[in-house]
Amino acid sequence: MTDTKQSKIQSKIQRKNRQKIMDAALEVFSTYGFRGSTIEQIAKAAEMSKSSVFYYFSSKTEIYVELLSETLQEWLEPLTQLDPKGDPALEIWAYVERKIDLSRLRPRESRLFANEILHGAPNIMDILTGELKDLIDEKCAVIQTWIDQGRLASVSPYHLIFMIWGSTQHYADFEVQVGTLVGDDRDQCFVDAHQTLKTIFLNGLNPLQNQH
């Protein structure tokens, strides 16, 4: 076997092992939080030795920050798709749909992010004050333009986005509570949530229905 081929095989194995650690860490961090998690727990969840984990990552913090960064990028992506040239209500609804889908498909990532925020965001404050704030300011300006044009009900763009976050991420962050109150049929719960949010947002943002 040539050195190049051997190197490619090793690289593939390394990527696989690294992802295995990241997946295990996501489960551990989303369950116990950063402070309550240990490298030992991550290694056990990954079915690897502690030394093997340290081969790929220098510390628990490095794993955690990388997970958070990946999660935040995934969380930001749906908002980047808000198109200033599109129909305002439909653009916002499409964003709500993408957010509820993330809560359905990525509940652990949502809880990981929520835990970080609850502890003051010490590991991602630079992203919150930089990339996130820039994107929110940009998209709120788009929403405000739609409002000024009479194409959306007069609401605070920032609080509209906060409302979207709260009403979608709730289904991931408080999954146990939601399941306890409405039953164990998770798929039906999201179907009902989807329809309820659609009715509220599309009707609530209609400028014709909010004239006094």
mmCIF file of C-alpha atoms in Angstrom:
data_model
loop_
_atom_site.group_PDB
_atom_site.id
_atom_site.type_symbol
_atom_site.label_atom_id
_atom_site.label_comp_id
_atom_site.label_asym_id
_atom_site.label_seq_id
_atom_site.Cartn_x
_atom_site.Cartn_y
_atom_site.Cartn_z
ATOM 1 C CA MET A 1 0.000 0.000 0.000
ATOM 2 C CA THR A 2 1.379 3.408 -0.953
ATOM 3 C CA ASP A 3 1.997 6.098 1.649
ATOM 4 C CA THR A 4 -0.671 8.277 0.010
ATOM 5 C CA LYS A 5 -3.328 5.570 0.190
ATOM 6 C CA GLN A 6 -2.365 4.757 3.781
ATOM 7 C CA SER A 7 -2.625 8.439 4.671
ATOM 8 C CA LYS A 8 -6.104 8.682 3.138
ATOM 9 C CA ILE A 9 -7.293 5.637 5.093
ATOM 10 C CA GLN A 10 -5.925 7.077 8.334
ATOM 11 C CA SER A 11 -7.512 10.420 7.571
ATOM 12 C CA LYS A 12 -10.894 8.766 6.995
ATOM 13 C CA ILE A 13 -10.608 6.849 10.261
ATOM 14 C CA GLN A 14 -9.619 10.021 12.091
ATOM 15 C CA ARG A 15 -12.612 11.919 10.725
ATOM 16 C CA LYS A 16 -14.898 9.055 11.701
ATOM 17 C CA ASN A 17 -13.486 8.888 15.225
ATOM 18 C CA ARG A 18 -13.602 12.640 15.632
ATOM 19 C CA GLN A 19 -17.266 12.692 14.606
ATOM 20 C CA LYS A 20 -17.973 9.792 16.949
ATOM 21 C CA ILE A 21 -16.578 11.844 19.817
ATOM 22 C CA MET A 22 -18.587 14.897 18.772
ATOM 23 C CA ASP A 23 -21.817 12.865 18.630
ATOM 24 C CA ALA A 24 -21.147 11.393 22.054
ATOM 25 C CA ALA A 25 -20.270 14.798 23.483
ATOM 26 C CA LEU A 26 -23.487 16.269 22.133
ATOM 27 C CA GLU A 27 -25.491 13.664 24.025
ATOM 28 C CA VAL A 28 -23.523 14.221 27.231
ATOM 29 C CA PHE A 29 -23.444 18.031 27.114
ATOM 30 C CA SER A 30 -27.114 18.358 26.172
ATOM 31 C CA THR A 31 -28.034 16.127 29.109
ATOM 32 C CA TYR A 32 -25.694 17.341 31.856
ATOM 33 C CA GLY A 33 -24.516 20.746 30.661
ATOM 34 C CA PHE A 34 -20.882 21.793 30.373
ATOM 35 C CA ARG A 35 -20.117 21.868 34.091
ATOM 36 C CA GLY A 36 -21.796 18.552 34.801
ATOM 37 C CA SER A 37 -20.035 16.708 31.981
ATOM 38 C CA THR A 38 -16.658 14.987 32.018
ATOM 39 C CA ILE A 39 -14.240 13.577 29.472
ATOM 40 C CA GLU A 40 -14.853 10.185 31.080
ATOM 41 C CA GLN A 41 -18.574 10.422 30.278
ATOM 42 C CA ILE A 42 -17.841 11.453 26.704
ATOM 43 C CA ALA A 43 -15.339 8.629 26.236
ATOM 44 C CA LYS A 44 -17.813 6.098 27.617
ATOM 45 C CA ALA A 45 -20.602 7.362 25.344
ATOM 46 C CA ALA A 46 -18.241 7.203 22.363
ATOM 47 C CA GLU A 47 -17.086 3.708 23.394
ATOM 48 C CA MET A 48 -13.501 4.935 23.322
ATOM 49 C CA SER A 49 -10.759 5.289 25.884
ATOM 50 C CA LYS A 50 -10.138 8.613 27.580
ATOM 51 C CA SER A 51 -6.675 8.765 25.996
ATOM 52 C CA SER A 52 -8.228 8.274 22.552
ATOM 53 C CA VAL A 53 -10.484 11.274 23.122
ATOM 54 C CA PHE A 54 -7.456 13.350 24.125
ATOM 55 C CA TYR A 55 -5.728 12.268 20.917
ATOM 56 C CA TYR A 56 -8.331 14.237 18.961
ATOM 57 C CA PHE A 57 -9.182 17.025 21.409
ATOM 58 C CA SER A 58 -7.002 18.769 23.957
ATOM 59 C CA SER A 59 -9.786 19.384 26.465
ATOM 60 C CA LYS A 60 -13.476 19.191 27.274
ATOM 61 C CA THR A 61 -13.700 22.902 26.496
ATOM 62 C CA GLU A 62 -12.373 22.409 22.968
ATOM 63 C CA ILE A 63 -15.047 19.800 22.217
ATOM 64 C CA TYR A 64 -17.758 21.968 23.736
ATOM 65 C CA VAL A 65 -16.816 25.135 21.869
ATOM 66 C CA GLU A 66 -16.595 23.282 18.556
ATOM 67 C CA LEU A 67 -20.045 21.774 19.138
ATOM 68 C CA LEU A 68 -21.483 25.170 20.029
ATOM 69 C CA SER A 69 -19.959 26.812 16.966
ATOM 70 C CA GLU A 70 -21.384 24.137 14.668
ATOM 71 C CA THR A 71 -24.793 24.417 16.338
ATOM 72 C CA LEU A 72 -24.903 28.189 16.095
ATOM 73 C CA GLN A 73 -23.989 28.095 12.410
ATOM 74 C CA GLU A 74 -26.833 25.648 11.828
ATOM 75 C CA TRP A 75 -29.180 27.892 13.819
ATOM 76 C CA LEU A 76 -28.176 31.013 11.854
ATOM 77 C CA GLU A 77 -28.539 29.444 8.416
ATOM 78 C CA PRO A 78 -32.370 29.507 8.233
ATOM 79 C CA LEU A 79 -32.444 33.241 8.974
ATOM 80 C CA THR A 80 -29.963 33.962 6.195
ATOM 81 C CA GLN A 81 -32.582 32.627 3.768
ATOM 82 C CA LEU A 82 -35.060 35.420 4.602
ATOM 83 C CA ASP A 83 -35.401 37.041 1.161
ATOM 84 C CA PRO A 84 -36.093 40.807 1.016
ATOM 85 C CA LYS A 85 -37.657 40.293 -2.434
ATOM 86 C CA GLY A 86 -40.095 37.617 -1.295
ATOM 87 C CA ASP A 87 -43.616 37.833 0.081
ATOM 88 C CA PRO A 88 -43.127 39.123 3.666
ATOM 89 C CA ALA A 89 -45.566 36.852 5.507
ATOM 90 C CA LEU A 90 -44.505 33.780 3.542
ATOM 91 C CA GLU A 91 -40.815 34.540 4.076
ATOM 92 C CA ILE A 92 -41.327 34.806 7.821
ATOM 93 C CA TRP A 93 -43.466 31.681 7.877
ATOM 94 C CA ALA A 94 -40.774 29.792 5.959
ATOM 95 C CA TYR A 95 -38.325 30.835 8.670
ATOM 96 C CA VAL A 96 -40.711 29.597 11.376
ATOM 97 C CA GLU A 97 -41.023 26.278 9.523
ATOM 98 C CA ARG A 98 -37.266 25.865 9.328
ATOM 99 C CA LYS A 99 -36.965 26.614 13.038
ATOM 100 C CA ILE A 100 -39.669 24.130 14.067
ATOM 101 C CA ASP A 101 -37.985 21.520 11.859
ATOM 102 C CA LEU A 102 -34.687 22.134 13.647
ATOM 103 C CA SER A 103 -36.405 21.612 16.994
ATOM 104 C CA ARG A 104 -37.897 18.363 15.719
ATOM 105 C CA LEU A 105 -34.714 17.051 14.121
ATOM 106 C CA ARG A 106 -32.030 18.583 16.366
ATOM 107 C CA PRO A 107 -33.421 18.773 19.918
ATOM 108 C CA ARG A 108 -30.089 18.012 21.577
ATOM 109 C CA GLU A 109 -28.361 20.847 19.741
ATOM 110 C CA SER A 110 -31.104 23.221 20.832
ATOM 111 C CA ARG A 111 -30.720 22.205 24.474
ATOM 112 C CA LEU A 112 -26.947 22.544 24.222
ATOM 113 C CA PHE A 113 -27.311 26.113 22.979
ATOM 114 C CA ALA A 114 -29.994 26.978 25.543
ATOM 115 C CA ASN A 115 -27.778 25.710 28.358
ATOM 116 C CA GLU A 116 -24.931 27.913 27.197
ATOM 117 C CA ILE A 117 -27.174 30.983 27.063
ATOM 118 C CA LEU A 118 -28.599 30.263 30.529
ATOM 119 C CA HIS A 119 -25.046 30.340 31.888
ATOM 120 C CA GLY A 120 -24.283 33.722 30.330
ATOM 121 C CA ALA A 121 -22.865 32.496 26.998
ATOM 122 C CA PRO A 122 -19.224 32.582 28.200
ATOM 123 C CA ASN A 123 -17.985 30.499 25.263
ATOM 124 C CA ILE A 124 -19.840 32.184 22.400
ATOM 125 C CA MET A 125 -20.280 35.793 23.503
ATOM 126 C CA ASP A 126 -18.032 36.979 20.677
ATOM 127 C CA ILE A 127 -20.341 35.279 18.164
ATOM 128 C CA LEU A 128 -23.477 36.696 19.803
ATOM 129 C CA THR A 129 -22.120 40.240 19.764
ATOM 130 C CA GLY A 130 -20.630 39.843 16.313
ATOM 131 C CA GLU A 131 -21.999 37.484 13.682
ATOM 132 C CA LEU A 132 -25.389 36.892 15.311
ATOM 133 C CA LYS A 133 -26.090 40.546 16.084
ATOM 134 C CA ASP A 134 -25.052 41.615 12.586
ATOM 135 C CA LEU A 135 -27.411 39.079 11.007
ATOM 136 C CA ILE A 136 -30.306 39.963 13.327
ATOM 137 C CA ASP A 137 -29.855 43.688 12.672
ATOM 138 C CA GLU A 138 -29.790 43.045 8.924
ATOM 139 C CA LYS A 139 -32.944 40.912 8.881
ATOM 140 C CA CYS A 140 -34.805 43.183 11.309
ATOM 141 C CA ALA A 141 -34.128 46.049 8.901
ATOM 142 C CA VAL A 142 -35.717 43.965 6.136
ATOM 143 C CA ILE A 143 -38.773 43.257 8.300
ATOM 144 C CA GLN A 144 -39.053 46.934 9.260
ATOM 145 C CA THR A 145 -39.025 47.885 5.575
ATOM 146 C CA TRP A 146 -41.913 45.494 4.932
ATOM 147 C CA ILE A 147 -43.798 47.050 7.851
ATOM 148 C CA ASP A 148 -43.124 50.579 6.576
ATOM 149 C CA GLN A 149 -44.448 49.515 3.175
ATOM 150 C CA GLY A 150 -47.680 48.312 4.777
ATOM 151 C CA ARG A 151 -46.986 44.714 3.825
ATOM 152 C CA LEU A 152 -46.815 43.423 7.405
ATOM 153 C CA ALA A 153 -48.624 44.262 10.620
ATOM 154 C CA SER A 154 -46.856 46.868 12.735
ATOM 155 C CA VAL A 155 -44.775 44.852 15.195
ATOM 156 C CA SER A 156 -41.278 45.077 16.633
ATOM 157 C CA PRO A 157 -39.002 43.097 14.278
ATOM 158 C CA TYR A 158 -36.713 42.091 17.124
ATOM 159 C CA HIS A 159 -39.524 40.862 19.334
ATOM 160 C CA LEU A 160 -41.048 39.040 16.371
ATOM 161 C CA ILE A 161 -37.816 37.080 15.987
ATOM 162 C CA PHE A 162 -37.661 36.451 19.740
ATOM 163 C CA MET A 163 -41.236 35.151 19.563
ATOM 164 C CA ILE A 164 -40.289 32.811 16.726
ATOM 165 C CA TRP A 165 -37.355 31.478 18.705
ATOM 166 C CA GLY A 166 -39.452 30.997 21.829
ATOM 167 C CA SER A 167 -42.373 29.297 20.107
ATOM 168 C CA THR A 168 -40.218 26.871 18.125
ATOM 169 C CA GLN A 169 -37.232 26.062 20.335
ATOM 170 C CA HIS A 170 -39.599 25.399 23.243
ATOM 171 C CA TYR A 171 -40.466 22.032 21.688
ATOM 172 C CA ALA A 172 -36.825 20.957 21.927
ATOM 173 C CA ASP A 173 -35.704 22.674 25.118
ATOM 174 C CA PHE A 174 -38.774 21.554 27.083
ATOM 175 C CA GLU A 175 -39.379 18.290 25.237
ATOM 176 C CA VAL A 176 -40.066 16.303 28.407
ATOM 177 C CA GLN A 177 -42.641 18.818 29.613
ATOM 178 C CA VAL A 178 -44.361 18.990 26.227
ATOM 179 C CA GLY A 179 -44.496 15.203 25.953
ATOM 180 C CA THR A 180 -45.887 14.878 29.458
ATOM 181 C CA LEU A 181 -48.655 17.397 28.852
ATOM 182 C CA VAL A 182 -49.795 16.441 25.347
ATOM 183 C CA GLY A 183 -48.874 12.754 25.191
ATOM 184 C CA ASP A 184 -46.142 10.597 23.740
ATOM 185 C CA ASP A 185 -47.016 10.951 20.044
ATOM 186 C CA ARG A 186 -44.114 13.229 19.162
ATOM 187 C CA ASP A 187 -44.857 13.303 15.436
ATOM 188 C CA GLN A 188 -48.457 14.383 15.997
ATOM 189 C CA CYS A 189 -47.305 17.001 18.466
ATOM 190 C CA PHE A 190 -45.162 18.629 15.796
ATOM 191 C CA VAL A 191 -47.975 18.414 13.242
ATOM 192 C CA ASP A 192 -50.266 20.244 15.662
ATOM 193 C CA ALA A 193 -47.561 22.757 16.568
ATOM 194 C CA HIS A 194 -46.887 23.433 12.890
ATOM 195 C CA GLN A 195 -50.547 24.136 12.132
ATOM 196 C CA THR A 196 -51.037 26.262 15.246
ATOM 197 C CA LEU A 197 -47.975 28.399 14.567
ATOM 198 C CA LYS A 198 -48.950 28.795 10.921
ATOM 199 C CA THR A 199 -52.403 30.082 11.865
ATOM 200 C CA ILE A 200 -51.065 32.486 14.472
ATOM 201 C CA PHE A 201 -48.179 33.916 12.464
ATOM 202 C CA LEU A 202 -49.894 34.249 9.092
ATOM 203 C CA ASN A 203 -53.033 35.785 10.598
ATOM 204 C CA GLY A 204 -51.156 37.899 13.113
ATOM 205 C CA LEU A 205 -48.803 39.400 10.543
ATOM 206 C CA ASN A 206 -51.546 40.211 8.033
ATOM 207 C CA PRO A 207 -51.713 44.040 7.955
ATOM 208 C CA LEU A 208 -55.355 44.004 6.814
ATOM 209 C CA GLN A 209 -56.435 42.059 9.900
ATOM 210 C CA ASN A 210 -54.616 44.427 12.228
ATOM 211 C CA GLN A 211 -56.057 47.754 11.119
ATOM 212 C CA HIS A 212 -57.918 49.710 13.777
#
